Amino acid sequence: MGRKRTKSGKIRLAEVAELAGVSPITASRFFRNPEALSVAKRARVESAAKELGYVPNLAARALASQRTEVIGVLIPSLTNNVFSDVLRGIYDASEGSRYSIQLSNTRYSILQEEKLLRIFLAQKPAGLIVTGIDQTAESRTMLEAADCPIVQIMEIGPNPVDMMIGFSHYDAARAAIAHLFAQGRRKIGFVGARMDPRVQRRLDGYVSAMKEAGLFEQRLVVTTATPTSVTLGGALFTDLLAREPGIDAVFCANDDLALGVLFECRRREIAVPEQIAIVGFNDLEFMASAVPTLTSVRTNRYEMGNTAATMLIEAIDGRRPEQPVLDLGFKVIERQSSSSRRSDSRPALSGAGTANKMIALPSSHD
Amino acid sequence: MGRKRTKSGKIRLAEVAELAGVSPITASRFFRNPEALSVAKRARVESAAKELGYVPNLAARALASQRTEVIGVLIPSLTNNVFSDVLRGIYDASEGSRYSIQLSNTRYSILQEEKLLRIFLAQKPAGLIVTGIDQTAESRTMLEAADCPIVQIMEIGPNPVDMMIGFSHYDAARAAIAHLFAQGRRKIGFVGARMDPRVQRRLDGYVSAMKEAGLFEQRLVVTTATPTSVTLGGALFTDLLAREPGIDAVFCANDDLALGVLFECRRREIAVPEQIAIVGFNDLEFMASAVPTLTSVRTNRYEMGNTAATMLIEAIDGRRPEQPVLDLGFKVIERQSSSSRRSDSRPALSGAGTANKMIALPSSHD
DNA sequence: AGGAACGTTGACAGCGCTACCAGCACCGAC
DNA sequence: GTCGGTGCTGGTAGCGCTGTCAACGTTCCT
C-alpha cells in the first residue's frame, strides 16, 4: 500500500520486518544470528523473507558493520593447472558459507602482490589467502598489521604471518631424487621453468640431494625464466642432452615439462625408462595415462585450497584452529617412467590400467 | 586535530575535502568526473588525497550510488583449461579499469546458474558475463530484465540477450570432419565427455557432416557424462574400438581426450596416423608437442574472454559496440596425427619443431 | 516476596558516500 | 540593463543496514 520502496522496487529489510510484524533490527538479527530470536519470530521472519524474495544489500551491510564478507585470494597465475585445483578447493569451501571470493592475479610478481594487497586491505576483507612465503617486507608489514585472519598457502616455512598450509617443496624434490637413486640412477638432470620461489626450492632440494651423493654437477641443471609448457620441456631437455649426453634420469620441476621430455625422448628414440628415467612434479591427471606412465610427486592441491579456505572461515568466525601451520605433505607416485632398468623393458598393457586406478585423485574431478 | 575519524583511523572523503579546502561533494566529484572541476581545485584535491593516502570506501559508494563496480562472471568449471584461458583474458581486461571481477562456478548446472544469477543481480552488478546460450527460461527472463550490459561467451547463437562473443561449435566440428574427409578418412569415430551444450553441438556438427557423406553410424559415437580427462580418452577409445574395430579416424571433443586416445594407440601399437587419424578440439599447447603432433581445432579462448570483458566495460561506460555479436571463429590446425596415409609414415624429426613454431598461441603464455 | 539473571526485543544514531537541486559568478545577446 | 545560458560549487537528504544500549517480561534463586 503506502509502503516505502526503493526506486528499483527492491525489497528491504524494513519490508520484511513489517510483514513479519517485528522491528527491522529483529529481522536483521534473523540473518546474522537466528539463535538469538524466539522460535516464533524466527519462523515469521523466515517466511516473510521468503515470501517477499528478500535478498540483503551487501553494500549497506558492509557500510553499517564496518566489515565485508569478502575473502581476498592472491595467486600468481590463472592458467597454471596447479592453481586451478587450489582455486577449485577454495571456491568449494566458500560455497555454503556467507563469504565470497575476490580473486587477484599477481603474475608471479611480489611487487604486484604488494599493490594488490594494499587495495584488498583497504576494503577490510574478512580474510585473506596469499600464495607462498616470499612477500616483500612492505607486504609482510601490512599483513601483520591486518586485523583479519590470513592463510599462506602452497608451502611451509618459518615465521607464518598467521596460518599456513602447504608442504615442503625442498623435501619433495629430495624424495624424488632419493627415489631415482633407489632405482639405480646416478646422472640425474634437472629441468625447470618459470623458476618461481617454489620451483627454486625444488631445485635446492635436488642440488642438496645430489651433493650429498657426491653427484652434483652444474651442467646437469637446465632452467629458464620462461613460463612452463610441454614444448618447453622438450626444448630444455634438448639443451640438457647437448650438455651431458650421458644422463640416465631427468627430474622435471613440473608435469608439463615431464610430458615434453617424454615426447622428446620418443622423437629421439630414447627408451624410457631403459635409457632415461623421467620424474615429474604435481601428479597431474595425465601422468598416469601416458605411455609409459610417468612417475610424479603427488601434491594435495585441491585439499590445500579447500582446507585453507575452511580454516580461514573458521578463524573469521572466531574458531581459530589448534594447529595454525598444516603440512599436507606429498607422495612420490612411482610409475613406469622411473622403474629399474631390469624390470619390464616394454610396458605391459595391463600396467597402465593398474596405474590409472592408483591415481584416482580428487583433482581430476570437475 | 579535532578532526573526526572513523574508529579504524581510515581517511574519509571529508578529510580530503577539508585539507583541500573544498566541500566533500567536490572532492567526490574529483574521483568520478575530474573534468567537472576547475583545474585549480582538481590539483588541490588530488594532492590532498595523495597526502592522506585516501582510499575510497566502496561499500559506501555502492550504497549511495545504488550501483557497484563489480562484473559478475559465471563459468561452468574452474579446472577446465579452456576456461582458465578465458578467465585470464577477462582478468587482464579488467585490470586498469575500475571494475572488479566476481567469479562463480555453475558446475555445468543451469539450475545452479539460475541461483547464482539471482544472487548476482540482487547486488546490481555493473555488468555480467555468462557462459553459453542455454540458460533456463527463468534465467533468461532475469537477464533480459537486468539493467546492466551482459555478454554471453563461448558460442554464437540466435537471440542474444545483449552482447555475444564466441564461435560456432557446430561449424567447427564440421570443419574438422571435412578435414578428415579430405585426408581420405571415412570411418570416423566421435569421442566425447561431459557432454555440455557446446560438446553436444560439436557432436551435432559431426553427425551432420557424416550423414551428408552417407557415413553416419550410431555405433561410431561414444560419449559419457563423466568429466573429461586424458585417462577417459583412452577408455572411451577402447570402447569405440570394441564396437567398430575398422575405424580409420577419431574426432575427439577436446584435446585431453585426444591425448588419451594417442596414448591408448601407442599402448595398442596402433600407428598414428597410418592406421588411425586423431583430431582434437581447442588446440591446447601440448598438441603441437606430442609425438606425432596432434591436429586440433584452434579456438580463441584468451581473446574471447578479453574481448568480452573489454566490450562489457565499454558498454557499461555508455559506449555500446556497433557490433553486439562477434564471431571469433576457429581454425583447423593440421598436424601429423591426421595427415594422409601416403606421406611420412614415420614423423620426421624436424616436423615437430616446425609444428611447434606454427602454434605460438597467446594461450600458452603465463 | 524481592531481586538478580537471563532471553528477547526495539529505538536511536550513524557507517561514508553520492543524487539531486539550488545557487553563484560570469558571459554574451538582446 | 535585463535575460538566459554556462561552468562550477555546495547543502541537504538519504542509500539499507547494523552497533550499542536500554528496556521489557519471565524465570529462578534466596
PDB file of N, CA, C and O (backbone and C1' of nucleotides) in Angstrom, chain A residues 6 12-13 28 32 54 61 64 67, chain D residues 14-22:
ATOM      1  N   THR A   6      12.388   1.259  -2.413  1.00  0.00           N
ATOM      2  CA  THR A   6      13.479   1.883  -3.141  1.00  0.00           C
ATOM      3  C   THR A   6      13.050   1.958  -4.601  1.00  0.00           C
ATOM      4  O   THR A   6      12.214   1.195  -5.054  1.00  0.00           O
ATOM      5  N   ARG A  12      13.372  -4.345   0.952  1.00  0.00           N
ATOM      6  CA  ARG A  12      14.348  -4.066   2.002  1.00  0.00           C
ATOM      7  C   ARG A  12      13.997  -4.829   3.268  1.00  0.00           C
ATOM      8  O   ARG A  12      12.898  -5.371   3.417  1.00  0.00           O
ATOM      9  N   LEU A  13      14.949  -4.785   4.158  1.00  0.00           N
ATOM     10  CA  LEU A  13      14.745  -5.472   5.430  1.00  0.00           C
ATOM     11  C   LEU A  13      13.502  -4.925   6.136  1.00  0.00           C
ATOM     12  O   LEU A  13      12.763  -5.670   6.790  1.00  0.00           O
ATOM     13  N   SER A  28      16.894  -8.086  11.110  1.00  0.00           N
ATOM     14  CA  SER A  28      18.329  -8.094  10.831  1.00  0.00           C
ATOM     15  C   SER A  28      19.020  -9.217  11.587  1.00  0.00           C
ATOM     16  O   SER A  28      19.845  -9.949  11.038  1.00  0.00           O
ATOM     17  N   ARG A  32      21.739 -12.733  10.872  1.00  0.00           N
ATOM     18  CA  ARG A  32      23.105 -12.823  11.373  1.00  0.00           C
ATOM     19  C   ARG A  32      23.235 -13.823  12.505  1.00  0.00           C
ATOM     20  O   ARG A  32      24.265 -14.457  12.676  1.00  0.00           O
ATOM     21  N   TYR A  54      13.283 -11.628  -0.337  1.00  0.00           N
ATOM     22  CA  TYR A  54      14.282 -10.668   0.158  1.00  0.00           C
ATOM     23  C   TYR A  54      15.714 -11.144  -0.070  1.00  0.00           C
ATOM     24  O   TYR A  54      16.048 -12.296   0.181  1.00  0.00           O
ATOM     25  N   ARG A  61      25.121  -3.513   4.310  1.00  0.00           N
ATOM     26  CA  ARG A  61      25.602  -4.317   5.429  1.00  0.00           C
ATOM     27  C   ARG A  61      27.079  -4.019   5.709  1.00  0.00           C
ATOM     28  O   ARG A  61      27.476  -3.829   6.859  1.00  0.00           O
ATOM     29  N   ALA A  64      27.438  -0.486   7.255  1.00  0.00           N
ATOM     30  CA  ALA A  64      26.976  -0.376   8.634  1.00  0.00           C
ATOM     31  C   ALA A  64      27.847  -1.177   9.597  1.00  0.00           C
ATOM     32  O   ALA A  64      28.097  -0.752  10.722  1.00  0.00           O
ATOM     33  N   ARG A  67      32.614  -4.047   8.114  1.00  0.00           N
ATOM     34  CA  ARG A  67      33.439  -5.147   7.615  1.00  0.00           C
ATOM     35  C   ARG A  67      32.716  -5.807   6.454  1.00  0.00           C
ATOM     36  O   ARG A  67      31.508  -5.676   6.299  1.00  0.00           O
TER      37      ARG A  67
ATOM     38  P    DG D  14      15.116  12.520   3.216  1.00  0.00           P
ATOM     39  O5'  DG D  14      16.161  11.849   4.238  1.00  0.00           O
ATOM     40  C5'  DG D  14      16.427  10.447   4.157  1.00  0.00           C
ATOM     41  C4'  DG D  14      16.944  10.049   2.798  1.00  0.00           C
ATOM     42  C3'  DG D  14      17.345   8.588   2.742  1.00  0.00           C
ATOM     43  O3'  DG D  14      16.798   7.976   1.607  1.00  0.00           O
ATOM     44  C1'  DG D  14      19.226   9.978   2.244  1.00  0.00           C
ATOM     45  P    DC D  15      16.288   6.506   1.712  1.00  0.00           P
ATOM     46  O5'  DC D  15      17.472   5.656   1.060  1.00  0.00           O
ATOM     47  C5'  DC D  15      17.764   5.730  -0.319  1.00  0.00           C
ATOM     48  C4'  DC D  15      19.002   4.901  -0.588  1.00  0.00           C
ATOM     49  C3'  DC D  15      19.033   3.580   0.170  1.00  0.00           C
ATOM     50  O3'  DC D  15      18.638   2.543  -0.731  1.00  0.00           O
ATOM     51  C1'  DC D  15      21.136   4.781   0.402  1.00  0.00           C
ATOM     52  P    DG D  16      17.270   1.681  -0.396  1.00  0.00           P
ATOM     53  O5'  DG D  16      17.790   0.617   0.665  1.00  0.00           O
ATOM     54  C5'  DG D  16      18.803  -0.290   0.291  1.00  0.00           C
ATOM     55  C4'  DG D  16      19.441  -0.848   1.530  1.00  0.00           C
ATOM     56  C3'  DG D  16      18.479  -1.580   2.478  1.00  0.00           C
ATOM     57  O3'  DG D  16      18.983  -2.885   2.653  1.00  0.00           O
ATOM     58  C1'  DG D  16      19.844  -0.043   3.659  1.00  0.00           C
ATOM     59  P    DC D  17      18.395  -3.925   3.697  1.00  0.00           P
ATOM     60  O5'  DC D  17      19.432  -3.776   4.874  1.00  0.00           O
ATOM     61  C5'  DC D  17      20.774  -4.166   4.651  1.00  0.00           C
ATOM     62  C4'  DC D  17      21.662  -3.624   5.734  1.00  0.00           C
ATOM     63  C3'  DC D  17      21.446  -4.251   7.100  1.00  0.00           C
ATOM     64  O3'  DC D  17      22.420  -5.268   7.293  1.00  0.00           O
ATOM     65  C1'  DC D  17      21.737  -1.865   7.227  1.00  0.00           C
ATOM     66  P    DT D  18      22.349  -6.211   8.545  1.00  0.00           P
ATOM     67  O5'  DT D  18      23.118  -5.350   9.636  1.00  0.00           O
ATOM     68  C5'  DT D  18      24.483  -5.019   9.426  1.00  0.00           C
ATOM     69  C4'  DT D  18      24.994  -4.156  10.554  1.00  0.00           C
ATOM     70  C3'  DT D  18      24.924  -4.807  11.936  1.00  0.00           C
ATOM     71  O3'  DT D  18      26.122  -4.459  12.618  1.00  0.00           O
ATOM     72  C1'  DT D  18      23.780  -2.760  11.980  1.00  0.00           C
ATOM     73  P    DG D  19      26.714  -5.373  13.748  1.00  0.00           P
ATOM     74  O5'  DG D  19      27.150  -4.300  14.833  1.00  0.00           O
ATOM     75  C5'  DG D  19      28.103  -3.295  14.500  1.00  0.00           C
ATOM     76  C4'  DG D  19      28.143  -2.235  15.579  1.00  0.00           C
ATOM     77  C3'  DG D  19      28.200  -2.794  17.002  1.00  0.00           C
ATOM     78  O3'  DG D  19      29.154  -2.048  17.764  1.00  0.00           O
ATOM     79  C1'  DG D  19      26.230  -1.449  16.730  1.00  0.00           C
ATOM     80  P    DT D  20      29.484  -2.446  19.230  1.00  0.00           P
ATOM     81  O5'  DT D  20      28.458  -1.572  20.085  1.00  0.00           O
ATOM     82  C5'  DT D  20      28.385  -0.171  19.850  1.00  0.00           C
ATOM     83  C4'  DT D  20      27.252   0.426  20.665  1.00  0.00           C
ATOM     84  C3'  DT D  20      27.138  -0.136  22.090  1.00  0.00           C
ATOM     85  O3'  DT D  20      27.297   0.936  23.002  1.00  0.00           O
ATOM     86  C1'  DT D  20      25.010  -0.043  21.016  1.00  0.00           C
ATOM     87  P    DC D  21      27.527   0.625  24.556  1.00  0.00           P
ATOM     88  O5'  DC D  21      26.074   0.904  25.159  1.00  0.00           O
ATOM     89  C5'  DC D  21      25.348   2.055  24.695  1.00  0.00           C
ATOM     90  C4'  DC D  21      23.883   1.890  25.004  1.00  0.00           C
ATOM     91  C3'  DC D  21      23.613   1.316  26.406  1.00  0.00           C
ATOM     92  O3'  DC D  21      22.662   2.133  27.052  1.00  0.00           O
ATOM     93  C1'  DC D  21      22.364   0.171  24.778  1.00  0.00           C
ATOM     94  P    DA D  22      22.528   2.054  28.636  1.00  0.00           P
ATOM     95  O5'  DA D  22      20.965   2.314  28.770  1.00  0.00           O
ATOM     96  C5'  DA D  22      20.305   3.118  27.789  1.00  0.00           C
ATOM     97  C4'  DA D  22      18.929   2.545  27.531  1.00  0.00           C
ATOM     98  C3'  DA D  22      18.170   2.128  28.801  1.00  0.00           C
ATOM     99  O3'  DA D  22      16.845   2.604  28.710  1.00  0.00           O
ATOM    100  C1'  DA D  22      18.216   0.338  27.262  1.00  0.00           C
TER     101       DA D  22
END
